[in-house]
mmCIF file of C-alpha atoms and ligand atoms in Angstrom:
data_model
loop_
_atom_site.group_PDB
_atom_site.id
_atom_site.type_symbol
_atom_site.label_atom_id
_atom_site.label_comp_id
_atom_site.label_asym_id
_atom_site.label_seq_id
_atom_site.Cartn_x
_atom_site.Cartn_y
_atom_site.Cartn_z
ATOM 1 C CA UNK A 4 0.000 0.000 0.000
ATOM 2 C CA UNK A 5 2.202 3.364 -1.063
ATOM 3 C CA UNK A 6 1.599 6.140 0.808
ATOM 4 C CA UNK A 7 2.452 9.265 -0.680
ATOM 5 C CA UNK A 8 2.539 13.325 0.566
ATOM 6 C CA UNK A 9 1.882 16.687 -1.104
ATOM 7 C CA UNK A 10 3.160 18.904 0.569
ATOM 8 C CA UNK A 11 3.191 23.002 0.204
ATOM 9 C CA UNK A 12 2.332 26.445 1.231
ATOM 10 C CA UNK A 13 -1.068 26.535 -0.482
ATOM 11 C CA UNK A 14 -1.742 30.291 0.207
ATOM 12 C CA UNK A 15 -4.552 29.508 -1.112
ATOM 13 C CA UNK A 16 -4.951 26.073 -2.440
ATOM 14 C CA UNK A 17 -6.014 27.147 -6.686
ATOM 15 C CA UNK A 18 -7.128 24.470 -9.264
ATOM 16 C CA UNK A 19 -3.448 23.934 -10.297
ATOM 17 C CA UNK A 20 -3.227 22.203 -6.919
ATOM 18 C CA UNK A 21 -6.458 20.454 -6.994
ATOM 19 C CA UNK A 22 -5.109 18.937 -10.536
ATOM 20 C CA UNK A 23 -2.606 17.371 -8.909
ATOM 21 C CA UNK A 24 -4.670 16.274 -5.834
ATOM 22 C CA UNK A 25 -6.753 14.505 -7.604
ATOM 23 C CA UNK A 26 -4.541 12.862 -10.376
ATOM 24 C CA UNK A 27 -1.780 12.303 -7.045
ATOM 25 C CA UNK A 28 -4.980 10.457 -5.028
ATOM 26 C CA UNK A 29 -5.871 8.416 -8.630
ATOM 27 C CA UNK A 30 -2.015 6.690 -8.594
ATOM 28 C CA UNK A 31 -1.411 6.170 -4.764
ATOM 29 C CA UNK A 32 -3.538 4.261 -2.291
ATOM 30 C CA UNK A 33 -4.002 7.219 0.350
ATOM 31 C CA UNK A 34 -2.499 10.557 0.017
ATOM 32 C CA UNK A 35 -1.803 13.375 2.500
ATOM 33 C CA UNK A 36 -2.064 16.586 1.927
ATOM 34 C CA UNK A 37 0.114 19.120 4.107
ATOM 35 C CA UNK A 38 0.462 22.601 4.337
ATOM 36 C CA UNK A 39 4.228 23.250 5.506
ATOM 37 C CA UNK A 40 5.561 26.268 6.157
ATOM 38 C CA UNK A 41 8.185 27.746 3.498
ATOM 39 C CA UNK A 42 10.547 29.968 5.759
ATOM 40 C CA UNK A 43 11.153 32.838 2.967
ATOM 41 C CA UNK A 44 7.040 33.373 2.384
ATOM 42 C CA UNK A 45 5.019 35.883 4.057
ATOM 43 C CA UNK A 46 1.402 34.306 4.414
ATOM 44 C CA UNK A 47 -1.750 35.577 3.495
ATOM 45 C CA UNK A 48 -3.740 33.008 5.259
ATOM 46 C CA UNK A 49 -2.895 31.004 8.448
ATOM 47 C CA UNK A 50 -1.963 27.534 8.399
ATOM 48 C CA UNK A 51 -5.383 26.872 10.304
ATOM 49 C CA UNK A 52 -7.095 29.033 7.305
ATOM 50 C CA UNK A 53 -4.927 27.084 4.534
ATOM 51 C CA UNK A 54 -6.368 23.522 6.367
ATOM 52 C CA UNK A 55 -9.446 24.582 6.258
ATOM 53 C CA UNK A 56 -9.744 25.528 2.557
ATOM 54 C CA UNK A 57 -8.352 22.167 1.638
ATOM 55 C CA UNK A 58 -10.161 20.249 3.801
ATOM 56 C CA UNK A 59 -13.396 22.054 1.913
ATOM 57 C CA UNK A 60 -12.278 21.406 -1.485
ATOM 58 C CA UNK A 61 -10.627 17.952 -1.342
ATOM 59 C CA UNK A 62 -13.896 16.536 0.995
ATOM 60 C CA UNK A 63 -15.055 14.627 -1.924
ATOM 61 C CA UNK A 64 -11.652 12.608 -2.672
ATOM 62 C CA UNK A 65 -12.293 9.897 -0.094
ATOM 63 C CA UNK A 66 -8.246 8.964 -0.152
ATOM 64 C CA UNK A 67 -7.467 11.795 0.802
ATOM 65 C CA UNK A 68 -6.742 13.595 4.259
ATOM 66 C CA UNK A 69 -5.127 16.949 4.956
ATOM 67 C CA UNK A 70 -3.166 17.886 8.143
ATOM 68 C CA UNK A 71 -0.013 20.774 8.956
ATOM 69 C CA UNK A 72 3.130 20.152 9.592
ATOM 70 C CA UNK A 73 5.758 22.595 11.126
ATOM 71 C CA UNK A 74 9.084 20.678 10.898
ATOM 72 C CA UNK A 75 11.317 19.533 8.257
ATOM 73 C CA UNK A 76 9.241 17.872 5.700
ATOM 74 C CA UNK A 77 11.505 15.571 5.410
ATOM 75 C CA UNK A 78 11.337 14.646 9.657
ATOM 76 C CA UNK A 79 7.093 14.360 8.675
ATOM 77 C CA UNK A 80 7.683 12.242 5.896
ATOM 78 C CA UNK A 81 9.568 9.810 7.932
ATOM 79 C CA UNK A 82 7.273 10.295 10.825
ATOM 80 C CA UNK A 83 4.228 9.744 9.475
ATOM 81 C CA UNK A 84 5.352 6.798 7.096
ATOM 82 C CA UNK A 85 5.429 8.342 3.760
ATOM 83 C CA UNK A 86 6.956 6.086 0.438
ATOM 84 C CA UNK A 87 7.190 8.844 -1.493
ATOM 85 C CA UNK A 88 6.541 12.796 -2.007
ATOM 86 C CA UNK A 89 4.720 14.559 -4.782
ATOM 87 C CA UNK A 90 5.308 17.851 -6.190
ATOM 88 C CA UNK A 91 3.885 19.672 -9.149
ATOM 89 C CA UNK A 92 6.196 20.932 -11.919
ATOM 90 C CA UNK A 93 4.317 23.681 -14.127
ATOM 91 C CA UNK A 94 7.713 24.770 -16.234
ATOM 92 C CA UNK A 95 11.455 23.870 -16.769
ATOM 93 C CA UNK A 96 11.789 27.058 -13.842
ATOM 94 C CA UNK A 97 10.284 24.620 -11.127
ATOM 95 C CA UNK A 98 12.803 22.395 -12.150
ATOM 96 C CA UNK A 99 15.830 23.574 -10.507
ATOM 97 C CA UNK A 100 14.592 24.469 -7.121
ATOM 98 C CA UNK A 101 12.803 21.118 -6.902
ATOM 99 C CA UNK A 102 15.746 19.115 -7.472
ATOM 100 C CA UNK A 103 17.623 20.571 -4.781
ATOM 101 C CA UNK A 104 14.384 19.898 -2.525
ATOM 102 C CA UNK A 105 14.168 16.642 -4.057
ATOM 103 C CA UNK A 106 17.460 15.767 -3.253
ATOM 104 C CA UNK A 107 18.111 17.653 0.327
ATOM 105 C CA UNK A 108 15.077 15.703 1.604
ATOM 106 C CA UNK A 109 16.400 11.811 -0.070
ATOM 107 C CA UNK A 110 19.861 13.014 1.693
ATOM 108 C CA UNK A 111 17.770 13.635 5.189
ATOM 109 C CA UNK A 112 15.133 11.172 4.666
ATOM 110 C CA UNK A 113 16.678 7.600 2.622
ATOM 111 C CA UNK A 114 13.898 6.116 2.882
ATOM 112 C CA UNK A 115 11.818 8.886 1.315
ATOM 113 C CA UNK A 116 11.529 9.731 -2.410
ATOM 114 C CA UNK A 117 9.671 12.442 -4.739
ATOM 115 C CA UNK A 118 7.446 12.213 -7.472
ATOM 116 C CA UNK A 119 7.009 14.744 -10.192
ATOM 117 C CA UNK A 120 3.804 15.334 -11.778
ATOM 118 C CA UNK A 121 3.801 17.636 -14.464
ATOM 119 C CA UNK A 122 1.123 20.401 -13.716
ATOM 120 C CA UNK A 123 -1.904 20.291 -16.846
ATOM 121 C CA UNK A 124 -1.249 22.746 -19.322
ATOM 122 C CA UNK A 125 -4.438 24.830 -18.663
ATOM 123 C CA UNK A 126 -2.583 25.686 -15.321
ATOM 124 C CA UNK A 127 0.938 25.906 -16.156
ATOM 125 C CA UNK A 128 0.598 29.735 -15.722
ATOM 126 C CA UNK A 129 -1.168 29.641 -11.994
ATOM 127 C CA UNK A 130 0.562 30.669 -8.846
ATOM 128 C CA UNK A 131 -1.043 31.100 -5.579
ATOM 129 C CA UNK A 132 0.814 34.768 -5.519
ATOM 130 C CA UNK A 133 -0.983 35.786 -8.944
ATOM 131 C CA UNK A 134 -4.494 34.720 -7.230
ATOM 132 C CA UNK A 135 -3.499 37.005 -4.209
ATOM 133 C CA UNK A 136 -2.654 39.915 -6.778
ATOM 134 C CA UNK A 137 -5.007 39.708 -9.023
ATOM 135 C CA UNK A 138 -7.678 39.690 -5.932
ATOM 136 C CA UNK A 139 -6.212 42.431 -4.303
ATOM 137 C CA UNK A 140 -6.657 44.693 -7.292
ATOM 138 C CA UNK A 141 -10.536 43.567 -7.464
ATOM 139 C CA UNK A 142 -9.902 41.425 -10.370
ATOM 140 C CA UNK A 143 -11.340 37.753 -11.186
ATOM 141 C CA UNK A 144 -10.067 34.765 -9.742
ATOM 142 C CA UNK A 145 -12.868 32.349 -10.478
ATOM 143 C CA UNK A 146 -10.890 30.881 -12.997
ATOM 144 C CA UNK A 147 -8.042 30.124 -10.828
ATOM 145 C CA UNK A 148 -9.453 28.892 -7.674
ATOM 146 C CA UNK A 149 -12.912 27.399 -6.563
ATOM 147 C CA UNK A 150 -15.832 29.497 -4.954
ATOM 148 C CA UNK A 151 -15.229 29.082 -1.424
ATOM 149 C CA UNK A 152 -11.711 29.497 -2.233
ATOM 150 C CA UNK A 153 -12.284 32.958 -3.646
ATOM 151 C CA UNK A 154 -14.655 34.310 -1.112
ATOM 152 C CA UNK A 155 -11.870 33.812 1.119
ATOM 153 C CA UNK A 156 -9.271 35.417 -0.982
ATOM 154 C CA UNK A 157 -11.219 38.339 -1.610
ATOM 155 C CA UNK A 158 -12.159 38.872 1.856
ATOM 156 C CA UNK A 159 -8.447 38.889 3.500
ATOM 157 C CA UNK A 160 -6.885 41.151 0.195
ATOM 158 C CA UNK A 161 -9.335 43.690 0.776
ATOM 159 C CA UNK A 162 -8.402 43.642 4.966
ATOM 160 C CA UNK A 163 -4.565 43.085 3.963
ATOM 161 C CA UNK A 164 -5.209 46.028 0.950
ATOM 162 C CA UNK A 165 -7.279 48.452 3.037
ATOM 163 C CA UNK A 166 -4.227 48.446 6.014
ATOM 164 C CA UNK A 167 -5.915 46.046 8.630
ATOM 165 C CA UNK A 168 -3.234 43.461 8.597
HETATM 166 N N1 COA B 20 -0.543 24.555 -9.832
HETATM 167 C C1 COA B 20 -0.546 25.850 -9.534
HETATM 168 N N2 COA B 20 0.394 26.423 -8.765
HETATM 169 C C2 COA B 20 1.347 25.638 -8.290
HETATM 170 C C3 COA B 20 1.396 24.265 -8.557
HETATM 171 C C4 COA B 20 0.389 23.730 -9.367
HETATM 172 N N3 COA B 20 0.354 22.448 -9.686
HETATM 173 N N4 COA B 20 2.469 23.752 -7.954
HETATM 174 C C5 COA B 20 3.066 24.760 -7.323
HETATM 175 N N5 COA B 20 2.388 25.900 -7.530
HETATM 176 C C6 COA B 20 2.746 27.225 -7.069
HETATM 177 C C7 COA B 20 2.248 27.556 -5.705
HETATM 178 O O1 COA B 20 0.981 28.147 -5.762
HETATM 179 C C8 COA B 20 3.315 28.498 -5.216
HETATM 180 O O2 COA B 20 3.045 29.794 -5.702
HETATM 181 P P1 COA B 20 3.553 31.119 -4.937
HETATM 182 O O3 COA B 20 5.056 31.022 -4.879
HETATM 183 O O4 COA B 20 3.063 32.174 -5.822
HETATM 184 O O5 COA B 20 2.917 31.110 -3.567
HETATM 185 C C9 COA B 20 4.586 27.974 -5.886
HETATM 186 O O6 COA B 20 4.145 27.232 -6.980
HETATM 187 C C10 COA B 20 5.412 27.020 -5.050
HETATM 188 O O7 COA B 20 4.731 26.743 -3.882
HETATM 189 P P2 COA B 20 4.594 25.395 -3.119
HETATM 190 O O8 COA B 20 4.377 24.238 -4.016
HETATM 191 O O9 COA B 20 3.591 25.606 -2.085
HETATM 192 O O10 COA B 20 6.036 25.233 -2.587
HETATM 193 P P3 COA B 20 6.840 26.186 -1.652
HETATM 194 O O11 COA B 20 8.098 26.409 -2.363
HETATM 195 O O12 COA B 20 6.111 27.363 -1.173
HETATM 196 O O13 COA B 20 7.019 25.310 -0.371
HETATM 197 C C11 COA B 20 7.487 23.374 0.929
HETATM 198 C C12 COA B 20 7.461 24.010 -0.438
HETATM 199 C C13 COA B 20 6.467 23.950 1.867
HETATM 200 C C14 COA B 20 7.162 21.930 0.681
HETATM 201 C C15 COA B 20 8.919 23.576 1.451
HETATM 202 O O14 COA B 20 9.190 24.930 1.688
HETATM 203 C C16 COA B 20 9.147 22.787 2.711
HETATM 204 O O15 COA B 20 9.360 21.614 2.638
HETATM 205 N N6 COA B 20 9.066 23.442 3.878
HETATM 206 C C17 COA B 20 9.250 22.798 5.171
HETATM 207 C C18 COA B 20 10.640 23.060 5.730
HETATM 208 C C19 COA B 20 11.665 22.213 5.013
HETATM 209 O O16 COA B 20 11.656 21.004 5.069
HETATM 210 N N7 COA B 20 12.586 22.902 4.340
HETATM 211 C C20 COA B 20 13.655 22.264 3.607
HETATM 212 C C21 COA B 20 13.203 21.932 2.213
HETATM 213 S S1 COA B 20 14.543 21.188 1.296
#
């Protein structure tokens, strides 16, 4: 039974990460889904918020289960008895900071390897950043992340935008 991990910031969770949810949770037999904090990103949303909004949009995949981690990922992965990692590669730009993840975490974690999937071409372009910038100009996201998603957004880039954060 492989076990596998998707871990990432998620700030918020758009359909380019659903894509590979879903496709991730079609190849592996259960399939966790953490938010992990990445030390040189300022946050919109808290980790609580960034659970939440996964937990909403993935309650319909029945393989798969999201938590937070604050750690090493590569410490959880061990922990929680991961076979192998998953991460999303949208262009050949990905490629060279993912390797270096890739390869830190194998050096930390033996046991532990990662698994590209390459992002689908209809969201190569996505970013969680250009959903919080388009939203905080009052533009449309609707095409980048799910309803309840963009509620969200729009809620905490209007606080963030009108100086209450
Ligand atoms: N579709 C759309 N967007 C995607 C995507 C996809 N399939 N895959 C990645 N992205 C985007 C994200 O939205 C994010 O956009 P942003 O930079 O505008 O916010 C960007 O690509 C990369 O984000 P993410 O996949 O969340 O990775 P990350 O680099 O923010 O964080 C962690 C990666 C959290 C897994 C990493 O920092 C980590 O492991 N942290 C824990 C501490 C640790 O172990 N550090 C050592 C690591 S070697």
């Amino acid at each position: 039974m492989a076990k596998a991990l998707y871990p990432g910031s998620f700030d918020p969770v758009t359909f380019g990460h659903i894509d590979i949810i879903k496709r991730a949770a079609d190849i592996f037999d259960e399939l966790t889904v953490a938010v992990l904090n990445n030390k040189s990103k300022k946050p919109l949303f808290s980790v609580d918020e960034r659970v939440s909004m996964l937990k909403e949009v993935c309650k319909d995949i029945p393989n798969v289960h999201v938590t937070s981690y604050s750690g090493l990922l590569a410490e959880y992965a061990e922990e929680s008895g991961t076979d192998v990692i998953i991460r999303g590669l949208r262009a050949i730009t990905d490629f060279e900071y993912e390797l270096q993840m890739a390869q830190t975490n194998h050096k930390l974690s033996p046991s532990v390897d990662t698994v590209f999937l390459t992002t689908s071409l209809e969201y190569a372009y996505l970013s969680s950043s250009t959903v919080r910038e388009v939203a905080a100009y009052g533009g449309d996201i609707h095409h980048f992340v799910p309803e309840a998603v963009a509620k969200k957004v729009y809620e905490k880039a209007g606080e963030k935008y009108n100086g209450n954060q």
